[in-house]
Short mmCIF file of C-alpha atoms in Angstrom, two decimals:
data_model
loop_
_atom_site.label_atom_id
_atom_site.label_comp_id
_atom_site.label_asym_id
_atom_site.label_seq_id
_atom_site.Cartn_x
_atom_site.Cartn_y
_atom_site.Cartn_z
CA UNK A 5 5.67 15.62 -21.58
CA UNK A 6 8.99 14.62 -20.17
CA UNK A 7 8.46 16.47 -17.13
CA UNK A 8 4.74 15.06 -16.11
CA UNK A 9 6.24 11.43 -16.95
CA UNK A 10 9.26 11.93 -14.30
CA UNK A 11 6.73 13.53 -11.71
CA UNK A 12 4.21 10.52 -12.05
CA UNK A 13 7.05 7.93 -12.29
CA UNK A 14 8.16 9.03 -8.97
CA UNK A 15 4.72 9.09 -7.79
CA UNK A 16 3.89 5.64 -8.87
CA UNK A 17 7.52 3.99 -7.30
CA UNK A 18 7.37 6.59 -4.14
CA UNK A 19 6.86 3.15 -2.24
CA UNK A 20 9.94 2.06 -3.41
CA UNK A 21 13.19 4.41 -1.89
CA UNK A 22 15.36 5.48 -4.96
CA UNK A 23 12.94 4.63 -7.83
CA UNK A 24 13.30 7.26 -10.33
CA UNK A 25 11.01 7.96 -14.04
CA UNK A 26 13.61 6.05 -16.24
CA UNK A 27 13.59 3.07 -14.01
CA UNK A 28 9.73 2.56 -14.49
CA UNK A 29 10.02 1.19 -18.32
CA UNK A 30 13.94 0.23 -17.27
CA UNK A 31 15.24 -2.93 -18.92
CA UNK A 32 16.91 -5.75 -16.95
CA UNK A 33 20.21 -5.81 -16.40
CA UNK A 34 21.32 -8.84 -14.69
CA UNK A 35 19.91 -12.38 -16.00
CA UNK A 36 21.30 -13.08 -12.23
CA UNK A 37 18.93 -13.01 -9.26
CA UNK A 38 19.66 -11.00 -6.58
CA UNK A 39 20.59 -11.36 -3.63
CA UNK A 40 17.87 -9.44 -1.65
CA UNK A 41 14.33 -7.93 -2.56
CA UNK A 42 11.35 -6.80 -1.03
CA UNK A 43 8.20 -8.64 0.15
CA UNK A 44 4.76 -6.79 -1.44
CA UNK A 45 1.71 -7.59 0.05
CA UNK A 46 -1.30 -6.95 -1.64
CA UNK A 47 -2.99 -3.71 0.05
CA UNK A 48 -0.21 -3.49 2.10
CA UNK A 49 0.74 -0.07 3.58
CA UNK A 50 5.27 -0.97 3.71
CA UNK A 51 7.42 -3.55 1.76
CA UNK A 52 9.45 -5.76 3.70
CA UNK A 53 12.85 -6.62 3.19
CA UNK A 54 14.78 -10.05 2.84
CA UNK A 55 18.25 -11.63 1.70
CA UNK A 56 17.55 -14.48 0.18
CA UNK A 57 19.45 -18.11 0.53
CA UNK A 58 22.36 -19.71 -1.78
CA UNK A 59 20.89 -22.38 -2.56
CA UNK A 60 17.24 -22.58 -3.82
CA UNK A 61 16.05 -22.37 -6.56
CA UNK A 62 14.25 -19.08 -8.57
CA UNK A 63 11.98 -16.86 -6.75
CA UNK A 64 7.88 -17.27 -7.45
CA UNK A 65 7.58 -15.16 -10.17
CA UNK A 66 3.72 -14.81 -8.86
CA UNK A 67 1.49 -13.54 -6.39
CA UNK A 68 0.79 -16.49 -3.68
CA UNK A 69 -0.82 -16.90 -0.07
CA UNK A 70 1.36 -16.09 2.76
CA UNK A 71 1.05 -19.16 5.21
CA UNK A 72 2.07 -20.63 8.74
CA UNK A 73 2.26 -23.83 10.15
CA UNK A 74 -1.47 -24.92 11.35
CA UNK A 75 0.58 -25.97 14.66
CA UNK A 76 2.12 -22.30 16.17
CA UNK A 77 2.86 -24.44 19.41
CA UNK A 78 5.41 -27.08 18.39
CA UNK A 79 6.21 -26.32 15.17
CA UNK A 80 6.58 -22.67 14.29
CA UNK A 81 10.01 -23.40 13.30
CA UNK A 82 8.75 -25.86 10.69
CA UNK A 83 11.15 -28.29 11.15
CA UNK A 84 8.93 -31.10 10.88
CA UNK A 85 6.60 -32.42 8.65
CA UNK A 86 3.28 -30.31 7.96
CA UNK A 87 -0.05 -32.33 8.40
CA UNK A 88 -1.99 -34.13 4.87
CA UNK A 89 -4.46 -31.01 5.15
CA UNK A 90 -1.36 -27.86 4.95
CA UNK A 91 -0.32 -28.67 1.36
CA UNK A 92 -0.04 -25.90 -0.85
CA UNK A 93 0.17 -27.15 -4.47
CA UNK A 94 2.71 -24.04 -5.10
CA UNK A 95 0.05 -21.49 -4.09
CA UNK A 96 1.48 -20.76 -0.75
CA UNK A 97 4.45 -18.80 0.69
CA UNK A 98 5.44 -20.99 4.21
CA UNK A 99 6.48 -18.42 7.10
CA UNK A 100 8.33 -19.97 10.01
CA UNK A 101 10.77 -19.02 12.86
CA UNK A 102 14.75 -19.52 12.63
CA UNK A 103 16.07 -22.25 15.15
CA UNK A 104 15.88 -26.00 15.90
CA UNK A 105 16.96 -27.27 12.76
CA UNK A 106 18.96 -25.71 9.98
CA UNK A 107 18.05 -24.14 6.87
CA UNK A 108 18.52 -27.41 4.90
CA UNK A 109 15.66 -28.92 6.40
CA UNK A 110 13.11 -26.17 6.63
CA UNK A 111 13.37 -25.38 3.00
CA UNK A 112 12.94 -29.64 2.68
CA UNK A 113 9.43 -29.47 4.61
CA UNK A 114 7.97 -26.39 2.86
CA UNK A 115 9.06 -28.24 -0.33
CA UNK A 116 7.57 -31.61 0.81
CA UNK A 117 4.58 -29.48 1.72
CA UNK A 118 4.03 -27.79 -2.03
CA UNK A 119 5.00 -24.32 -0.78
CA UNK A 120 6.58 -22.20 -3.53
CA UNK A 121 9.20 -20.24 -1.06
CA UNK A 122 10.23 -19.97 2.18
CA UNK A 123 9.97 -17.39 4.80
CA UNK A 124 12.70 -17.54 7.75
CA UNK A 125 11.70 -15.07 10.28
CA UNK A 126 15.19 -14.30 12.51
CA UNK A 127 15.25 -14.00 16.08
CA UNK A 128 16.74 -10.78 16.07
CA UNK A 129 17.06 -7.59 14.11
CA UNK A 130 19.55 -8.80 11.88
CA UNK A 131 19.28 -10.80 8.30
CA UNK A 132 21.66 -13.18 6.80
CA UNK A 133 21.43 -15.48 3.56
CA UNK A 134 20.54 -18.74 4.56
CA UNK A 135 22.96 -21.38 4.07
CA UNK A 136 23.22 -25.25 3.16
CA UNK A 137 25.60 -27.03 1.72
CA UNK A 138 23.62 -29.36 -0.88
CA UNK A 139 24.32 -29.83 -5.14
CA UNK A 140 22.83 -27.27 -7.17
CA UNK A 141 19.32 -28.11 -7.58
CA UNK A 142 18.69 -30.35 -4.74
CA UNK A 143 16.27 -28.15 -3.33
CA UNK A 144 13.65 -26.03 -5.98
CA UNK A 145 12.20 -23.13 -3.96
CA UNK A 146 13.62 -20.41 -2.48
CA UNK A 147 14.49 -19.30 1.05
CA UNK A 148 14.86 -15.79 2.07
CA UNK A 149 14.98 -14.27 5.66
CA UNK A 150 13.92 -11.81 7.10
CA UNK A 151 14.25 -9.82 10.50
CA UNK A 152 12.06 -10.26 13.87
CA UNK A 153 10.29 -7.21 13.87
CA UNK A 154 8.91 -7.83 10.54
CA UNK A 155 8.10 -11.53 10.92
CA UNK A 156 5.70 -9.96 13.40
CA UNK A 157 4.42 -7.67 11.30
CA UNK A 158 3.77 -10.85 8.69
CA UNK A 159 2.29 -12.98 11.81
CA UNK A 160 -0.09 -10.09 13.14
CA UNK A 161 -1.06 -9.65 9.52
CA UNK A 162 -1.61 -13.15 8.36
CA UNK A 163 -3.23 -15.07 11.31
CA UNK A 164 -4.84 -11.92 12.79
CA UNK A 165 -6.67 -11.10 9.45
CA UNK A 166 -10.42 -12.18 8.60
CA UNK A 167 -9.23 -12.27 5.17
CA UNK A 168 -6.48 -14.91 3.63
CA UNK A 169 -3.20 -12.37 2.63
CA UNK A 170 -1.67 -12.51 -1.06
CA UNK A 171 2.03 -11.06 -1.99
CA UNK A 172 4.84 -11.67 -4.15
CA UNK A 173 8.67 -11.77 -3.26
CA UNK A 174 10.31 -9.25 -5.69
CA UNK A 175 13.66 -9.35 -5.99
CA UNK A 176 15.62 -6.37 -6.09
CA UNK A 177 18.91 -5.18 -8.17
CA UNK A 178 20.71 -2.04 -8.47
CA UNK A 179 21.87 0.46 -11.06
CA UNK A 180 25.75 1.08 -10.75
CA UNK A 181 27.54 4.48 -10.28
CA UNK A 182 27.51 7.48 -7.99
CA UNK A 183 23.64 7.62 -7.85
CA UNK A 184 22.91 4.09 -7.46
CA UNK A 185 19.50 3.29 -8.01
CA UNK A 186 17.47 0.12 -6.83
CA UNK A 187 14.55 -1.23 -8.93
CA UNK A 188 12.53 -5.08 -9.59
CA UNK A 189 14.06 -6.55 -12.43
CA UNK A 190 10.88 -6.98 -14.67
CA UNK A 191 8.05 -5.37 -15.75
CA UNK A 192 5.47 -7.46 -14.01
CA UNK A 193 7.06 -7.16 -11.00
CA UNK A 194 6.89 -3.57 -11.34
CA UNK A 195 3.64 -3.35 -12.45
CA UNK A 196 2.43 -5.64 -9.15
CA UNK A 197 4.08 -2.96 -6.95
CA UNK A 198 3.10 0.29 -8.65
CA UNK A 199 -0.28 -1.52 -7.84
CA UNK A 200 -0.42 -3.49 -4.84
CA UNK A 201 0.78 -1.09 -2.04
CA UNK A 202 -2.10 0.89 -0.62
CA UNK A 203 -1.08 4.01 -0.84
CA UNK A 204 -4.91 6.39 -1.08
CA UNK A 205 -8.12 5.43 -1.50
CA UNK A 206 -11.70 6.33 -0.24
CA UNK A 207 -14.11 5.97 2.35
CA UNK A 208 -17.39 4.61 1.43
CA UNK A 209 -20.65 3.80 3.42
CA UNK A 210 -21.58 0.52 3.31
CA UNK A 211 -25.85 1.78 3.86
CA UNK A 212 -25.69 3.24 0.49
CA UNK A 213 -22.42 2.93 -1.48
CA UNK A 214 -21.82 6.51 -1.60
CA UNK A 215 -18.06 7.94 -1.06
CA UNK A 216 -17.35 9.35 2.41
CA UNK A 217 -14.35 11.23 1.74
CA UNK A 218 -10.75 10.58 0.74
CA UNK A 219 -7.68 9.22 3.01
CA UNK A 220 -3.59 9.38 2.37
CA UNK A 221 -2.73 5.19 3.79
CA UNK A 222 0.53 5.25 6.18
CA UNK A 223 3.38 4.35 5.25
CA UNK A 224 3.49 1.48 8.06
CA UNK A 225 1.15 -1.16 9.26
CA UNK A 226 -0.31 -3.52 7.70
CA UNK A 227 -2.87 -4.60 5.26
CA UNK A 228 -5.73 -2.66 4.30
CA UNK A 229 -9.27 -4.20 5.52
CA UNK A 230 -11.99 -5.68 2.36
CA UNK A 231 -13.97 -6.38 4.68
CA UNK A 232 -17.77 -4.64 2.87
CA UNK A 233 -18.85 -3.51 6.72
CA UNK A 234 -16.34 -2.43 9.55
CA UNK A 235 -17.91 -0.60 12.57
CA UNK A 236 -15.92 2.93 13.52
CA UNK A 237 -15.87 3.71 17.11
CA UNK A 238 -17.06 7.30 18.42
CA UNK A 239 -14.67 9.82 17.75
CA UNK A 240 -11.77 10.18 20.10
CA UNK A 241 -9.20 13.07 21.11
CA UNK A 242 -5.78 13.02 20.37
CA UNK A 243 -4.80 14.56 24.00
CA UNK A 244 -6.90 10.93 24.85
CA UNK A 245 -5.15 8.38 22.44
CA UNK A 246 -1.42 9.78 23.36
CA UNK A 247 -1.04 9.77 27.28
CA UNK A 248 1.13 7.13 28.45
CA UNK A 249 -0.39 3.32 29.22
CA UNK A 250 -2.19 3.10 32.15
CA UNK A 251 -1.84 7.09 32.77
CA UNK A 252 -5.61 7.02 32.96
CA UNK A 253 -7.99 4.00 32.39
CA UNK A 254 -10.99 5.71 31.66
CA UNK A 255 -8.89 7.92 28.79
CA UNK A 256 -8.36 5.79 25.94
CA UNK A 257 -11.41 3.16 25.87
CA UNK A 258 -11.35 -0.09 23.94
CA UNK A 259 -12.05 -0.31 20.32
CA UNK A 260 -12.27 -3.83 19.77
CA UNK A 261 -12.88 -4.71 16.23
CA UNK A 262 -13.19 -1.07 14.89
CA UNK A 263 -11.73 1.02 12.94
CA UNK A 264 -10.57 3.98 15.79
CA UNK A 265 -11.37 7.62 14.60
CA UNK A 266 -9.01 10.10 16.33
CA UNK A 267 -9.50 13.70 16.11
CA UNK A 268 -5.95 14.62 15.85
CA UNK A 269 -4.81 17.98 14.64
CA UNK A 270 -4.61 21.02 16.51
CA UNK A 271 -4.56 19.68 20.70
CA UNK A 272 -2.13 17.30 19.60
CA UNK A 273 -0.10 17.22 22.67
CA UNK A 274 3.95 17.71 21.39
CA UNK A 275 5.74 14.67 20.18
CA UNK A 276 2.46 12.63 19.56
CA UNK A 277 2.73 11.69 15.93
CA UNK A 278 0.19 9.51 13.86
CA UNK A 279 2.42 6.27 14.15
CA UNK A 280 2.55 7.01 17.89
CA UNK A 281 -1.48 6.91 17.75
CA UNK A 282 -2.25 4.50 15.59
CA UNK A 283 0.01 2.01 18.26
CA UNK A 284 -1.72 3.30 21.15
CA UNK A 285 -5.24 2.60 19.06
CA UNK A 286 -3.94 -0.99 18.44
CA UNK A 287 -3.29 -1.80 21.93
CA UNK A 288 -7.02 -0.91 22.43
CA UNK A 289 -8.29 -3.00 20.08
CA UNK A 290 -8.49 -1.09 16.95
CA UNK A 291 -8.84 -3.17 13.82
CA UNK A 292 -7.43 -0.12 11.89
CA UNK A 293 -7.39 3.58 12.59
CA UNK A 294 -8.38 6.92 10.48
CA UNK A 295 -6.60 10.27 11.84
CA UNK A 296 -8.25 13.39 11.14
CA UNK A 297 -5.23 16.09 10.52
CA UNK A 298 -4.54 20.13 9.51
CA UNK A 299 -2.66 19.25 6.33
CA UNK A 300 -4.11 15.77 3.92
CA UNK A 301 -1.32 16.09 1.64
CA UNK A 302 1.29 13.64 2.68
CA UNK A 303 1.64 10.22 3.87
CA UNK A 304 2.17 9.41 7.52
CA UNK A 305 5.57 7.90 8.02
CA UNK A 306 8.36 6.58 10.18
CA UNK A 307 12.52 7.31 9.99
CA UNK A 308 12.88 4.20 8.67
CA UNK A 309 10.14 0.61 7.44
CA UNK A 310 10.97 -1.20 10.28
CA UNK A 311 10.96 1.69 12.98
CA UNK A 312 7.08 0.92 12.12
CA UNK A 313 6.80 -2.84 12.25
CA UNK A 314 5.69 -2.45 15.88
CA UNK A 315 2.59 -1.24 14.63
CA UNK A 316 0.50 -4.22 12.30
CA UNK A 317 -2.73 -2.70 12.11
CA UNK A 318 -3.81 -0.17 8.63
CA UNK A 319 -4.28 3.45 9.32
CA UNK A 320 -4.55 6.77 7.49
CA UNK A 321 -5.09 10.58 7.50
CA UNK A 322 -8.25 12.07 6.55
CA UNK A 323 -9.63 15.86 6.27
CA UNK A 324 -11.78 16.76 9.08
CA UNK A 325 -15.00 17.50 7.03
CA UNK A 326 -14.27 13.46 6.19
CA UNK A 327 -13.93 12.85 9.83
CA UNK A 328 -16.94 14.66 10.38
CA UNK A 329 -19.40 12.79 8.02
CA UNK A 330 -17.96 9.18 9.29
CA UNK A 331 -18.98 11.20 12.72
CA UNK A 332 -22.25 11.66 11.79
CA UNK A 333 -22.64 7.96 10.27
CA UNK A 334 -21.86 6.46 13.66
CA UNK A 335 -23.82 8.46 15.36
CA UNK A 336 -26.47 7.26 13.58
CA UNK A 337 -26.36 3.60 14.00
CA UNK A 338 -23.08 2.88 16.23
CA UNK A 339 -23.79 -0.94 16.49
CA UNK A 340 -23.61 -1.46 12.52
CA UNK A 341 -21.15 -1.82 10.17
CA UNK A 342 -20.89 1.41 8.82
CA UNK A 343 -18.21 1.90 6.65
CA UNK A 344 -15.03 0.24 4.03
CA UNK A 345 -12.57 1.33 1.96
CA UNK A 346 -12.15 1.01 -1.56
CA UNK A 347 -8.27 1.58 -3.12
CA UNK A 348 -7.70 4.72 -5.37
CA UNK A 349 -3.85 5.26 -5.45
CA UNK A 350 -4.24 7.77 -7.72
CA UNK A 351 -4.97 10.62 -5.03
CA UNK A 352 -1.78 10.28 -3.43
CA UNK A 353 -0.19 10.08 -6.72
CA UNK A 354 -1.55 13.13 -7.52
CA UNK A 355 0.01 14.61 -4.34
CA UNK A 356 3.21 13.55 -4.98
CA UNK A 357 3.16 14.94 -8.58
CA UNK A 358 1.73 18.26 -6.70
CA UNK A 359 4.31 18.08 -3.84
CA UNK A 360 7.05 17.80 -6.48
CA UNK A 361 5.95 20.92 -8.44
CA UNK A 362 6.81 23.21 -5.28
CA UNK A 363 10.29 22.87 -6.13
CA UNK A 364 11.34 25.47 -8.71
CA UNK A 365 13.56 23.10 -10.37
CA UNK A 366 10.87 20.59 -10.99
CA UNK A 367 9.14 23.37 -13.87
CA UNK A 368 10.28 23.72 -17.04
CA UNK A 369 12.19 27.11 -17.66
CA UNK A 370 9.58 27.93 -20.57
CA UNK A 371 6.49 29.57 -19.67
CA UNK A 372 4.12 27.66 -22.90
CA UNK A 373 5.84 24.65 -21.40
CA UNK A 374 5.18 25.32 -17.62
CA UNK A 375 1.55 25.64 -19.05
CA UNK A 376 1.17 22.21 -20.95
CA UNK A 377 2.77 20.52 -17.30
CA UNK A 378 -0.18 22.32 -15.48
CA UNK A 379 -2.84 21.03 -17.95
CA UNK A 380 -1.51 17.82 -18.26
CA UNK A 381 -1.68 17.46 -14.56
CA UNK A 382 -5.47 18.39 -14.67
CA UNK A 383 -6.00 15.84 -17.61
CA UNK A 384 -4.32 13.05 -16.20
CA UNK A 385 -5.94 12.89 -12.59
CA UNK A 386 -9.30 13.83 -10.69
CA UNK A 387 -8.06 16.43 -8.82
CA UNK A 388 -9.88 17.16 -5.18
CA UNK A 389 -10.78 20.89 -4.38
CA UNK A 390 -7.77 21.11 -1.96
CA UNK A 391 -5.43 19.32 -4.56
CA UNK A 392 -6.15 21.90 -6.98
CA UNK A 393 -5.46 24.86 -4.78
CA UNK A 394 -2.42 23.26 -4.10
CA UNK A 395 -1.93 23.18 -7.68
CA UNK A 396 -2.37 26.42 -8.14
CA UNK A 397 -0.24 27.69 -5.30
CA UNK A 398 2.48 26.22 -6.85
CA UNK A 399 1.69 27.55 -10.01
CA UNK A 400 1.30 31.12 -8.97
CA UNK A 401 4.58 31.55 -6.23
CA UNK A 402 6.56 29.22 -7.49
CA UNK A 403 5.94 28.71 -11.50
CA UNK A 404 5.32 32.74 -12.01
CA UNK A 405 1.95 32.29 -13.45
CA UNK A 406 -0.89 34.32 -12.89
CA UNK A 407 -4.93 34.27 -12.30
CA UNK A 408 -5.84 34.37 -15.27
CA UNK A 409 -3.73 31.99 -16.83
CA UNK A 410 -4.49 29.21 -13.94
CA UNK A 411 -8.53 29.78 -14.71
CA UNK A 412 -7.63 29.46 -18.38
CA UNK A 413 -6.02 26.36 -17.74
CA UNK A 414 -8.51 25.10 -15.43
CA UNK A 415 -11.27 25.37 -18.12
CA UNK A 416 -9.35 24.14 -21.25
CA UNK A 417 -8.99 20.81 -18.60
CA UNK A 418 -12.21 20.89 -18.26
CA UNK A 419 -13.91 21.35 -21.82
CA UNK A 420 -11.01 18.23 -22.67
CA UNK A 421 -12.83 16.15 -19.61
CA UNK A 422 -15.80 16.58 -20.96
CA UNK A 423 -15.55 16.55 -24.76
CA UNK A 424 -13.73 12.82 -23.51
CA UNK A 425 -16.73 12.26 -21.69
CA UNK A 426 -19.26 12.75 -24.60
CA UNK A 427 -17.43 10.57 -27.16
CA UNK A 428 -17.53 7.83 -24.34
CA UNK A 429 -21.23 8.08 -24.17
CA UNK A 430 -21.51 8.54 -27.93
CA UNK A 431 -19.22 5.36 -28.52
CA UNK A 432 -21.02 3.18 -26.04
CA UNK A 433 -24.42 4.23 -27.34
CA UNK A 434 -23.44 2.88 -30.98
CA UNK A 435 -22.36 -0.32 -29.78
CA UNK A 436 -25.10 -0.54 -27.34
CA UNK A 437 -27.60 -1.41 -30.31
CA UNK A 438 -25.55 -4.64 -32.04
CA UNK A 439 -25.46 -6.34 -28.55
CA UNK A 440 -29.26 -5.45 -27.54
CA UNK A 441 -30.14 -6.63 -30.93
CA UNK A 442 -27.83 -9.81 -30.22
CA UNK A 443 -28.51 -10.31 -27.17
CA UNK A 444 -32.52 -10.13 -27.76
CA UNK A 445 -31.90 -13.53 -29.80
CA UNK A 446 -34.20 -16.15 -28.93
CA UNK A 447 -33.20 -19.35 -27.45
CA UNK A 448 -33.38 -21.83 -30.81
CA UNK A 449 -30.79 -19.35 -32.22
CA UNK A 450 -28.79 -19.11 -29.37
#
């Protein structure tokens, strides 16, 4: 049991550098804020990262609407005072641009203005604590700052999106000692990013509800789309998307509005990767992008977050047979709205678990014991065709099981599934006939 809990503890933080099992259920252990944390947005694909002032107050210990002054002409910087119809009741975290006037007073008019923090983007790639020098409590919300690249991500995100954007500040401590280890310092705030990153989900079709296929998110970019219909363009080629701006005009057409599809893969010309794509997609238009690729089994990433603020648009891999029925969709009515997503982080939890298990070190040493991780792994997630051949890969070269065993192990999993499945249906049956029988009341008892 130990062993599944570490691999999906790692799973569920893998958004989080450093986050290990024990830190999931970890206790606080500073009644002091820190410093520096991350900003979460919900359905975002990266965390950003801020230092926060010396002289605020706590952080929002909730989820609120990331805002910018109405006015992006003369007062980005928000050094003046927001108009009667920009005020925020606490429900709104105010974004502005460092300069003009100092800290002092920008936290003053996002306070006058009911925002519950502050958001100082810098004007380079550093980030520094802001700094006044007022009495303790003189100012209630918080400031934080953070650096230019990714107060362009927040800008693209926010005013670009059809949708109003929700995240939380979390702030951020760490363990002491050799391994040092950085976690949120409650449970909530775990819980909200365990949850609010978009790290998987699936395709659907927006004619008929019906699931399209699976897709691994990036880890850069921004939010994921809820928009119910979002057009997909007609498939393009990778040899296409990643020649040079302006190489060829007639190459890489525009996308406006859609979600790009790129055939990427094999023809991949060297050196292209998915993050390289997905920015040449954006400057066409794209409104997000799905990459079809050889191998669905990890998340598209960058060296580092920011290397990837550049790009502010949400993208993500898919299998090919997915790329082909989305294909096949637009073909058939390219003008509508064809398709949306719908989050399930539990497939690329799953993967991670998977990924874990093809280190020999990551099974127990037992062979009954290498057995219950294997069928635990089957209980506790849906597992895709190709996830379970992964599975069992692992299983057979790396665990020393055999055929037999895995197929053993494979239906136990499933008789449990399905024995679950029946007392569901048995136990919703038998309540089904109090609340027909209540609910068939007529109105004079009611």
């Amino acid at each position: 049991m130990l062993a599944l809990l570490v691999l999906l503890a790692v799973c569920a933080f893998s958004s989080s550098p450093s986050i290990s099992a024990s830190i999931a259920s970890a206790p606080e252990l500073d009644t002091a804020e820190p410093f520096w944390g991350r900003i979460y947005l919900r359905h975002g694909a990266v965390p950003i990262q801020y230092f926060r002032d010396s002289f605020g107050g706590a952080m929002l210990a909730r989820e609120a609407e990331f805002r910018f002054p109405f006015d992006q002409v003369d007062n980005r910087s928000g050094c003046r005072a927001l108009g009667s119809d920009e005020h925020f009741n606490g429900s709104a975290v105010l974004v502005v641009t460092r300069g003009e006037c100092s800290f002092e007073q920008k936290a003053r008019v996002a306070e006058a203005a009911g925002a519950g923090a502050l958001v100082v983007v810098n004007d380079d790639e550093s980030v520094t604590r802001p700094m006044a020098h007022i009495d303790d409590g003189e100012i209630q919300i918080p400031s934080v700052m953070v650096r230019r690249t990714a107060g362009e991500l927040l800008r693209a995100t926010v005013l670009g999106a059809t949708e109003r954007v929700f995240g939380r500040l979390v702030p951020m401590q760490c363990s002491r000692g050799p391994s040092s280890v950085c976690f949120p310092r409650t449970a909530s705030e775990r819980a909200y990013i365990v949850n609010a990153l978009a790290r998987s989900g699936v395709v659907m079709s927006t004619a008929d509800g019906s699931v399209v296929g699976e897709f691994l998110a990036s880890k850069f970019g921004g939010v994921m789309p809820q928009r119910a219909a979002l057009p997909v363009s007609a498939l393009l080629r990778a040899a296409a998307v990643c020649q040079s701006p302006g190489a060829d005009a007639d190459a890489m057409p525009r996308v406006d509005g859609k979600v790009a599809l790129i055939a990427g893969g094999e023809g991949t010309p060297p050196g292209c990767s998915v993050a390289d794509m997905v920015a040449r997609a954006q400057s066409a238009g794209a409104l997000a992008v799905l990459v079809a690729t050889d191998s669905v089994s990890t998340r598209p990433s960058v060296a580092e977050d920011w290397h990837g603020y550049n790009v502010t648009i949400f993208s993500g891999v898919v299998t090919a047979a997915t790329m082909q029925r989305i294909v096949a969709l637009q073909e058939q009515s390219p003008a509508l709205g064809l398709v949306h997503f719908a989050l399930q982080n539990a497939i690329a939890d799953a993967w991670e678990a998977i990924r874990e298990l093809a280190r020999k070190s990551a099974w127990p040493v037992r062979v009954d014991r290498k057995e219950k991780l294997v069928r635990r792994l089957l209980g506790a997630f849906a597992l895709s065709a190709g996830q379970k051949e992964a599975l069992k890969s692992h299983f057979l070269a790396v665990a020393g099981g055999s055929e037999p065993k895995w197929e053993r192990l494979v239906r136990d999993a499933e008789g449990v599934v399905g024995r679950q499945g029946e007392e569901e249906a048995t136990l919703s049956a038998t309540a089904a006939g109090p609340l027909a029988t209540a609910a068939g009341g007529s109105h004079e008892e009611l």
